[in-house]
């Protein structure tokens, strides 16, 4: 004997009610009907919390914060998750700040949802609470933080707190900049081993475009090995590195560099940017000899590509490296053979 | 082929199978009742009860679906899974939603959510978001006729957190 289809239907509808966001829908209906007599305002509070949260997910962070006009909306704002494709946090001062504010007033619809900015006035004091609040329920595609961190600045504590908070974010791509190439010891204290370990576990990519010893060689080596082994979800690292650290890193990963040549017992492949064509050299105005040496190096170890800025090979103080994990053979082949690189054979 | 939908106030709507399928909820119900496009008898002998939607709202929903029945299905990108990027409300949709009084818009949103018609739901959410966008806190409170029940301490706390976006 088969079940009564009506029973099945009732079951299915119950399941659907549960799945549907508007669990408390009957009350919406009632409330909406109640206010229909006075239709001069939108009865937003009569919507279920989840639906108000949905509306909030269409707002910019600034609008979300401003919409917290009573207790209920304040709570809903905090508990509803949202996604921001790109968020830049930074500061401006003087005329630049005035320009920024004027521009924002003139084009209030300019920065909407996909690319958002939070710009602080360098001359005012702030608390990091706003950023902490965002870290609680936002997911960010790309988060970039850039402050001119100075010990004597009125906001130096605030700056440090924000850099430290970035590890709490649910973020794919994290960029931490300091508006300067060399950074002081206090930065090392924020971006330390545990910070690096946490962020490289959580994010897909990390960019630290400055020279410091904040990332230790052990940290870097561990990450590299995990990426080569394919056991890390982490995909891309860009960072400044002192030359002395870099050559030590090379030896840690089993690569020796001697007289512009790389040697290794491992199965690695080395490529370089192509030499500049003669005819192009004539047009270069800077008097640099680019014919030799000013070319970046690429070392491939399994699915990992290590990009080395030419400066590092020029016995300079430091330069930049990029570590990238290629997820597919196609991407790997493209990186090796699709960019007109020259394969170095020794 | 046509499908019969019955609203909470017992009004029967006969719509094209394709229109009915635009609601994820109705699709699931049809599956549960073994109704199929190729089986006319299954469509004729059954009707879909929708106890959360009234006649007036259903008419609006169907009007929207008629307009959008030929829309290309949007492919889910990596980002969409985590959250929406900007939703653009088309001119036709803007005009369509302008005709609804606020109370009705609110019911329509509830219906779009219950019926799981994503396009309509996003249109309405974005429309309400647009009302909020660019306004100051007191303007938002006034627009929604919201009485502020925050204590002075809570207000101060909120101001502290929004210091970067206040003038």
Coordinates of C-alpha atoms in Angstrom, one line a residue:
Chain A
X1 CA 0.0 0.0 0.0
X2 CA 1.5 3.3 -1.0
X3 CA 1.5 6.4 1.2
X4 CA -1.1 9.1 0.6
X5 CA 0.5 11.6 -1.8
X6 CA -1.1 14.4 0.3
X7 CA 0.9 13.3 3.3
X8 CA 4.0 13.4 1.3
X9 CA 3.1 16.9 0.1
X10 CA 2.5 18.1 3.6
X11 CA 5.9 16.7 4.7
X12 CA 7.6 18.3 1.8
X13 CA 6.0 21.6 2.5
X14 CA 7.1 21.4 6.1
X15 CA 10.6 20.8 5.0
X16 CA 10.5 23.7 2.7
X17 CA 9.2 26.0 5.3
X18 CA 12.2 25.1 7.3
X19 CA 14.6 25.6 4.5
X20 CA 13.2 28.9 3.4
X21 CA 14.7 32.0 4.9
X22 CA 11.3 33.4 5.8
X23 CA 10.5 31.0 8.6
X24 CA 8.3 33.6 10.3
X25 CA 6.5 34.5 7.2
X26 CA 2.9 34.5 8.6
X27 CA 3.9 37.3 10.9
X28 CA 5.3 39.3 8.0
X29 CA 2.0 39.0 6.3
X30 CA 0.1 40.1 9.3
X31 CA 2.4 43.1 10.0
X32 CA 2.4 44.2 6.4
X33 CA -1.4 44.1 6.3
X34 CA -1.5 46.1 9.5
X35 CA 0.7 48.9 8.1
X36 CA -1.0 48.9 4.7
X37 CA -3.3 51.6 6.0
X38 CA -0.3 53.9 6.6
X39 CA 1.8 53.3 3.5
X40 CA 4.0 56.4 3.8
X41 CA 7.0 54.5 4.9
X42 CA 8.5 51.1 4.3
X43 CA 7.8 48.8 7.1
X44 CA 11.3 47.3 7.3
X45 CA 11.0 46.2 10.9
X46 CA 8.1 43.9 10.0
X47 CA 10.4 41.8 7.8
X48 CA 11.9 38.7 9.5
X49 CA 15.5 39.3 10.7
X50 CA 16.9 37.1 8.0
X51 CA 15.4 39.1 5.3
X52 CA 16.6 42.4 6.8
X53 CA 20.0 40.7 6.9
X54 CA 19.6 39.9 3.2
X55 CA 18.9 43.6 2.4
X56 CA 21.9 44.6 4.4
X57 CA 24.1 42.3 2.3
X58 CA 23.3 44.6 -0.6
X59 CA 24.7 47.6 1.2
X60 CA 28.2 49.0 1.4
X61 CA 29.9 48.7 4.8
X62 CA 29.4 52.4 5.4
X63 CA 25.7 52.1 4.7
X64 CA 25.4 49.1 6.9
X65 CA 27.0 50.9 9.8
X66 CA 24.7 53.9 9.3
X67 CA 21.6 51.8 9.1
X68 CA 22.1 50.6 12.7
X69 CA 19.5 53.1 13.9
X70 CA 17.9 51.0 16.7
X71 CA 18.7 48.0 18.8
X72 CA 17.1 45.5 16.5
X73 CA 18.9 46.7 13.4
X74 CA 22.2 47.0 15.3
X75 CA 21.9 43.3 16.3
X76 CA 20.9 42.2 12.8
X77 CA 23.8 44.0 11.3
X78 CA 26.2 42.2 13.5
X79 CA 24.7 38.7 13.0
X80 CA 24.2 38.8 9.2
X81 CA 27.1 37.6 7.2
X82 CA 28.2 39.5 4.1
X83 CA 30.8 39.5 1.4
X84 CA 33.0 42.3 0.2
X85 CA 34.9 41.7 -2.9
X86 CA 37.7 44.2 -2.2
X87 CA 38.3 46.3 0.9
X88 CA 41.1 48.9 1.2
X89 CA 41.9 50.3 4.6
X90 CA 44.2 53.3 4.7
X91 CA 44.7 56.9 5.7
X92 CA 45.1 60.3 4.2
X93 CA 46.0 63.7 5.5
X94 CA 45.6 67.4 4.7
X95 CA 44.6 68.2 1.2
X96 CA 44.4 64.6 0.1
X97 CA 41.8 63.9 2.8
X98 CA 39.8 67.0 1.9
X99 CA 39.8 65.9 -1.8
X100 CA 38.8 62.4 -0.7
X101 CA 35.8 63.7 1.4
X102 CA 34.7 66.1 -1.3
X103 CA 34.9 63.4 -3.9
X104 CA 32.8 61.1 -1.8
X105 CA 30.1 63.7 -1.3
X106 CA 30.0 64.4 -5.0
X107 CA 29.8 60.8 -6.0
X108 CA 28.0 59.0 -3.2
X109 CA 27.3 56.1 -5.5
X110 CA 30.9 55.9 -6.7
X111 CA 32.2 53.3 -4.4
X112 CA 29.4 50.9 -4.0
X113 CA 29.8 47.3 -3.1
X114 CA 32.5 45.6 -5.1
X115 CA 35.4 47.9 -4.2
X116 CA 35.2 49.5 -0.9
X117 CA 37.5 51.8 1.0
X118 CA 37.8 52.8 4.6
X119 CA 39.9 55.9 4.8
X120 CA 41.0 57.4 8.1
X121 CA 42.1 60.9 8.6
X122 CA 45.7 60.9 9.7
X123 CA 45.2 63.8 12.0
X124 CA 42.4 62.4 13.9
X125 CA 42.3 59.7 16.6
X126 CA 40.4 56.5 16.1
X127 CA 39.6 53.2 17.8
X128 CA 40.0 49.9 16.0
X129 CA 36.5 48.8 17.1
X130 CA 35.0 49.5 13.7
X131 CA 37.4 47.2 12.0
X132 CA 37.0 44.6 14.7
X133 CA 33.3 44.6 14.1
X134 CA 33.7 44.1 10.3
X135 CA 36.0 41.2 11.0
X136 CA 33.2 39.5 12.9
X137 CA 30.7 38.9 10.1
X138 CA 32.3 39.9 6.8
X139 CA 34.0 37.7 4.3
X140 CA 36.5 39.6 2.2
X141 CA 37.9 38.7 -1.2
X142 CA 40.9 41.0 -1.1
X143 CA 41.8 43.0 2.0
X144 CA 44.6 45.6 1.7
X145 CA 45.8 47.6 4.7
X146 CA 48.2 50.4 4.3
X147 CA 49.3 52.8 7.0
X148 CA 52.4 54.9 7.4
X149 CA 53.3 53.3 10.7
X150 CA 55.4 55.7 12.9
X151 CA 56.2 55.3 16.5
X152 CA 55.4 58.9 17.3
X153 CA 52.1 59.0 15.5
X154 CA 48.9 59.6 17.5
X155 CA 47.5 56.5 15.9
X156 CA 50.4 54.1 16.1
X157 CA 48.6 51.9 18.6
X158 CA 45.5 51.9 16.4
X159 CA 47.6 51.0 13.4
X160 CA 49.1 48.1 15.1
X161 CA 45.8 46.8 16.3
X162 CA 44.4 46.9 12.8
X163 CA 47.4 45.0 11.3
X164 CA 46.9 42.5 14.1
X165 CA 43.2 42.2 13.5
X166 CA 43.7 41.2 9.8
X167 CA 44.5 37.7 10.9
X168 CA 40.9 37.4 12.3
X169 CA 39.3 38.2 9.0
X170 CA 37.8 35.6 6.7
X171 CA 39.8 36.8 3.7
X172 CA 41.2 35.2 0.5
X173 CA 43.9 37.7 -0.5
X174 CA 45.6 39.7 2.1
X175 CA 48.0 42.7 1.4
X176 CA 49.8 44.4 4.2
X177 CA 51.7 47.4 3.2
X178 CA 53.5 50.0 5.3
X179 CA 54.1 52.9 2.9
X180 CA 57.8 52.3 3.3
X181 CA 60.4 49.8 2.1
X182 CA 62.1 49.2 5.3
X183 CA 60.1 48.6 8.4
X184 CA 61.0 48.9 12.0
X185 CA 61.1 46.3 14.8
X186 CA 57.5 46.9 15.9
X187 CA 56.2 45.5 12.7
X188 CA 58.1 42.4 13.2
X189 CA 56.3 42.1 16.5
X190 CA 52.9 42.1 14.7
X191 CA 53.7 39.9 11.7
X192 CA 55.5 37.3 13.6
X193 CA 55.7 33.5 13.2
X194 CA 52.3 32.7 14.6
X195 CA 50.7 35.5 12.5
X196 CA 52.3 34.1 9.4
X197 CA 51.3 30.5 10.2
X198 CA 47.7 31.6 10.9
X199 CA 47.3 33.7 7.8
X200 CA 48.9 31.2 5.4
X201 CA 46.6 28.5 6.7
X202 CA 43.5 30.7 6.3
X203 CA 44.1 32.8 3.1
X204 CA 44.9 31.9 -0.5
X205 CA 47.4 34.6 -0.9
X206 CA 49.5 37.0 1.1
X207 CA 51.5 40.0 0.0
X208 CA 54.1 41.7 2.2
X209 CA 55.8 44.2 0.0
X210 CA 58.5 45.4 2.3
X211 CA 61.9 44.3 3.6
X212 CA 62.0 42.9 7.1
X213 CA 63.0 39.9 9.1
X214 CA 59.4 39.4 10.3
X215 CA 58.9 36.2 8.3
X216 CA 61.6 33.8 9.5
X217 CA 63.4 31.4 7.2
X218 CA 61.9 28.5 9.1
X219 CA 58.4 29.8 8.4
X220 CA 59.1 30.4 4.8
X221 CA 60.8 27.0 4.3
X222 CA 57.9 25.2 6.0
X223 CA 55.4 27.0 3.8
X224 CA 57.4 26.2 0.7
X225 CA 57.7 22.5 1.4
X226 CA 53.9 22.3 2.2
X227 CA 53.2 24.0 -1.1
X228 CA 55.5 21.7 -3.1
X229 CA 53.9 18.7 -1.3
X230 CA 50.5 20.1 -2.3
X231 CA 49.4 19.8 1.3
X232 CA 48.6 23.5 1.7
X233 CA 45.6 25.4 0.5
X234 CA 47.8 28.5 0.2
X235 CA 48.4 29.6 -3.3
X236 CA 50.5 32.7 -3.6
X237 CA 53.1 34.6 -1.5
X238 CA 54.7 37.9 -2.5
X239 CA 57.3 39.4 -0.2
X240 CA 60.3 41.5 0.2
X241 CA 63.4 39.7 1.4
X242 CA 66.9 40.6 2.4
X243 CA 69.5 39.1 0.0
X244 CA 71.3 37.3 2.8
X245 CA 68.0 35.6 3.9
X246 CA 67.2 34.8 0.3
X247 CA 70.4 32.9 -0.4
X248 CA 70.0 31.0 2.9
X249 CA 66.4 30.1 1.8
X250 CA 67.7 28.8 -1.5
X251 CA 70.1 26.4 0.3
X252 CA 67.2 25.3 2.6
X253 CA 65.2 24.3 -0.4
X254 CA 68.2 22.5 -1.8
X255 CA 69.3 24.9 -4.5
X256 CA 72.8 26.3 -4.8
X257 CA 73.6 29.5 -6.7
X258 CA 77.1 29.9 -8.1
X259 CA 78.3 32.3 -10.8
X260 CA 74.8 33.0 -12.2
X261 CA 74.0 29.4 -12.2
X262 CA 71.6 27.3 -10.2
X263 CA 72.4 23.7 -9.1
X264 CA 70.2 21.2 -7.3
X265 CA 69.9 17.5 -6.7
X266 CA 66.2 18.0 -7.0
X267 CA 64.3 17.9 -10.3
X268 CA 63.9 21.7 -10.8
X269 CA 63.7 23.8 -13.9
X270 CA 65.1 27.3 -14.2
X271 CA 63.9 30.0 -16.6
X272 CA 64.8 33.6 -17.2
X273 CA 63.1 36.5 -18.8
X274 CA 64.3 36.8 -22.5
X275 CA 67.0 39.3 -23.2
X276 CA 65.8 42.6 -24.5
X277 CA 66.0 42.8 -28.3
X278 CA 68.8 45.0 -29.6
X279 CA 66.4 47.3 -31.4
X280 CA 64.4 47.9 -28.2
X281 CA 67.5 48.7 -26.2
X282 CA 68.1 51.8 -28.2
X283 CA 64.8 53.2 -27.1
X284 CA 65.5 52.8 -23.4
X285 CA 66.2 56.3 -22.1
X286 CA 67.5 55.5 -18.7
X287 CA 71.0 54.5 -19.6
X288 CA 70.6 51.1 -18.0
X289 CA 72.3 48.2 -19.5
X290 CA 69.3 45.8 -19.7
X291 CA 70.9 43.4 -22.0
X292 CA 72.2 41.2 -19.2
X293 CA 71.3 40.7 -15.6
X294 CA 68.1 42.8 -15.3
X295 CA 66.0 39.8 -15.9
X296 CA 63.9 38.0 -13.4
X297 CA 64.5 34.3 -12.6
X298 CA 61.9 31.5 -12.3
X299 CA 62.5 28.3 -10.6
X300 CA 60.0 25.5 -10.9
X301 CA 59.9 22.8 -8.3
X302 CA 56.9 20.5 -8.8
X303 CA 53.8 22.7 -9.1
X304 CA 55.5 25.6 -7.3
X305 CA 57.0 28.5 -9.1
X306 CA 59.5 30.7 -7.3
X307 CA 59.9 34.1 -9.0
X308 CA 63.1 36.0 -8.1
X309 CA 63.4 39.7 -8.7
X310 CA 66.6 40.5 -10.6
X311 CA 67.7 42.8 -7.8
X312 CA 68.3 39.8 -5.6
X313 CA 70.7 38.4 -8.1
X314 CA 72.6 41.7 -8.2
X315 CA 74.1 41.5 -4.8
X316 CA 71.8 44.2 -3.6
X317 CA 70.6 44.5 -0.1
X318 CA 67.3 42.9 -0.9
X319 CA 64.5 42.4 -3.4
X320 CA 61.3 40.6 -3.9
X321 CA 60.2 37.0 -4.3
X322 CA 56.9 35.4 -5.3
X323 CA 55.9 31.9 -4.5
X324 CA 53.0 30.5 -6.6
X325 CA 51.3 27.1 -6.6
X326 CA 50.0 26.1 -10.0
X327 CA 46.8 24.0 -9.6
X328 CA 46.8 22.5 -13.0
X329 CA 49.3 21.2 -15.5
X330 CA 47.9 23.7 -18.0
X331 CA 48.7 26.6 -15.7
X332 CA 52.1 25.2 -15.0
X333 CA 52.9 24.7 -18.7
X334 CA 51.6 28.2 -19.4
X335 CA 53.9 29.7 -16.8
X336 CA 56.9 27.8 -18.2
X337 CA 56.3 28.0 -21.9
X338 CA 53.6 30.6 -22.5
X339 CA 55.6 33.7 -21.5
X340 CA 58.5 33.6 -23.9
X341 CA 60.9 32.7 -21.1
X342 CA 64.3 31.2 -21.8
X343 CA 65.1 27.9 -20.3
X344 CA 68.5 27.8 -18.5
X345 CA 70.5 24.6 -19.0
X346 CA 73.6 23.8 -17.1
Chain B
X1 CA 1.4 22.4 -20.5
X2 CA -0.2 24.4 -17.7
X3 CA 0.1 24.1 -13.9
X4 CA -2.5 25.1 -11.3
X5 CA -1.4 27.2 -8.3
X6 CA -3.7 27.9 -5.5
X7 CA -3.2 30.8 -3.2
X8 CA -4.0 31.2 0.5
X9 CA -7.3 33.0 -0.4
X10 CA -8.2 30.0 -2.6
X11 CA -7.7 31.7 -5.9
X12 CA -6.5 29.4 -8.7
X13 CA -3.8 30.6 -11.1
X14 CA -3.2 28.6 -14.2
X15 CA 0.4 29.2 -15.4
X16 CA 2.7 27.8 -18.0
X17 CA 4.9 24.9 -16.7
X18 CA 8.0 27.0 -17.5
X19 CA 6.7 29.9 -15.3
X20 CA 5.9 27.4 -12.5
X21 CA 9.5 26.0 -12.7
X22 CA 10.9 29.5 -12.0
X23 CA 10.0 29.0 -8.4
X24 CA 12.3 26.5 -6.7
X25 CA 9.6 25.8 -4.2
X26 CA 7.0 25.0 -6.8
X27 CA 9.5 22.9 -8.7
X28 CA 10.1 20.8 -5.5
X29 CA 6.4 20.5 -4.8
X30 CA 5.7 19.3 -8.4
X31 CA 8.5 16.7 -8.0
X32 CA 7.0 15.6 -4.7
X33 CA 3.6 15.2 -6.4
X34 CA 5.1 13.3 -9.4
X35 CA 4.0 16.0 -11.7
X36 CA 5.9 16.1 -15.0
X37 CA 5.9 18.3 -18.1
X38 CA 5.3 15.3 -20.4
X39 CA 2.5 13.8 -18.3
X40 CA -0.6 16.0 -18.9
X41 CA -2.8 13.9 -16.6
X42 CA -0.5 14.6 -13.7
X43 CA -0.7 18.3 -14.3
X44 CA -4.5 18.3 -14.8
X45 CA -5.3 16.3 -11.7
X46 CA -3.1 18.2 -9.3
X47 CA -2.9 21.8 -8.1
X48 CA -0.1 23.3 -6.0
X49 CA -1.2 24.9 -2.7
X50 CA 0.7 28.0 -1.8
X51 CA -0.7 28.9 1.7
X52 CA 1.9 31.7 2.2
X53 CA 0.9 33.8 -0.9
X54 CA -2.2 35.8 -1.4
X55 CA -4.0 36.3 -4.7
X56 CA -2.9 39.9 -5.1
X57 CA 0.8 39.1 -4.5
X58 CA 0.7 36.0 -6.7
X59 CA -0.6 38.1 -9.6
X60 CA 2.5 40.4 -9.2
X61 CA 4.8 37.4 -8.9
X62 CA 3.4 35.9 -12.1
X63 CA 3.7 39.2 -13.9
X64 CA 7.4 39.4 -13.0
X65 CA 8.0 35.8 -14.0
X66 CA 6.3 36.3 -17.4
X67 CA 8.7 39.1 -18.1
X68 CA 11.7 37.1 -17.1
X69 CA 10.9 33.6 -18.4
X70 CA 13.4 33.9 -21.2
X71 CA 16.3 35.2 -19.1
X72 CA 19.5 33.3 -19.4
X73 CA 20.2 31.4 -16.2
X74 CA 23.0 33.1 -14.4
X75 CA 26.1 31.0 -13.9
X76 CA 27.4 30.7 -10.4
X77 CA 30.9 32.1 -10.1
X78 CA 33.3 31.3 -7.4
X79 CA 32.5 34.6 -5.7
X80 CA 28.8 34.2 -5.9
X81 CA 29.0 31.2 -3.7
X82 CA 30.4 33.2 -0.9
X83 CA 28.2 36.2 -1.5
X84 CA 26.6 38.4 -4.0
X85 CA 28.4 41.0 -6.0
X86 CA 26.4 44.0 -7.1
X87 CA 23.0 43.2 -8.4
X88 CA 21.8 45.4 -11.1
X89 CA 18.0 46.1 -11.2
X90 CA 16.9 46.4 -14.8
X91 CA 14.8 49.4 -15.9
X92 CA 11.8 47.2 -16.4
X93 CA 12.1 45.8 -12.9
X94 CA 12.5 49.3 -11.4
X95 CA 9.4 50.4 -13.1
X96 CA 7.6 47.2 -12.1
X97 CA 8.5 47.6 -8.4
X98 CA 7.7 51.3 -8.4
X99 CA 4.0 50.4 -8.8
X100 CA 4.0 48.6 -5.4
X101 CA 3.2 50.4 -2.3
X102 CA 5.6 49.8 0.5
X103 CA 3.4 47.3 2.3
X104 CA 2.9 45.3 -0.9
X105 CA 6.6 45.4 -1.7
X106 CA 7.3 43.9 1.7
X107 CA 4.7 41.1 1.0
X108 CA 6.3 40.6 -2.4
X109 CA 9.7 40.1 -0.8
X110 CA 8.3 37.5 1.6
X111 CA 6.6 35.7 -1.4
X112 CA 9.8 35.8 -3.5
X113 CA 11.7 34.3 -0.6
X114 CA 9.1 31.6 0.2
X115 CA 8.8 30.7 -3.5
X116 CA 12.6 30.9 -3.9
X117 CA 12.6 33.1 -7.0
X118 CA 16.1 34.5 -6.7
X119 CA 16.0 37.1 -9.4
X120 CA 12.8 38.8 -8.0
X121 CA 14.2 38.5 -4.4
X122 CA 17.4 40.2 -5.4
X123 CA 15.6 42.9 -7.2
X124 CA 13.5 43.8 -4.2
X125 CA 16.5 43.5 -1.7
X126 CA 18.5 45.8 -4.0
X127 CA 15.6 48.2 -4.3
X128 CA 15.3 48.5 -0.5
X129 CA 19.1 48.8 -0.2
X130 CA 19.0 51.6 -2.7
X131 CA 16.6 53.5 -0.4
X132 CA 19.1 53.3 2.4
X133 CA 22.2 54.0 0.4
X134 CA 23.9 57.3 0.9
X135 CA 21.6 58.4 3.7
X136 CA 22.6 59.5 7.2
X137 CA 21.5 57.6 10.2
X138 CA 18.7 60.0 11.2
X139 CA 17.5 60.1 7.6
X140 CA 17.3 56.3 7.6
X141 CA 15.4 56.3 10.9
X142 CA 13.0 58.9 9.5
X143 CA 12.4 57.0 6.3
X144 CA 11.5 53.8 8.0
X145 CA 9.7 55.5 10.9
X146 CA 12.0 53.9 13.4
X147 CA 12.0 55.0 16.9
X148 CA 15.5 55.0 18.3
X149 CA 15.6 52.9 21.4
X150 CA 19.4 53.0 21.8
X151 CA 20.8 54.3 25.1
X152 CA 23.2 57.3 25.1
X153 CA 26.0 54.8 25.9
X154 CA 25.1 52.6 22.9
X155 CA 24.9 55.6 20.6
X156 CA 28.3 56.7 21.7
X157 CA 29.6 53.3 21.1
X158 CA 28.2 53.3 17.6
X159 CA 29.6 56.8 16.9
X160 CA 33.0 55.5 17.9
X161 CA 32.7 52.7 15.4
X162 CA 31.5 54.9 12.6
X163 CA 34.0 57.8 13.2
X164 CA 35.6 57.2 9.8
X165 CA 32.3 57.7 7.9
X166 CA 30.8 60.6 9.8
X167 CA 31.3 64.1 8.5

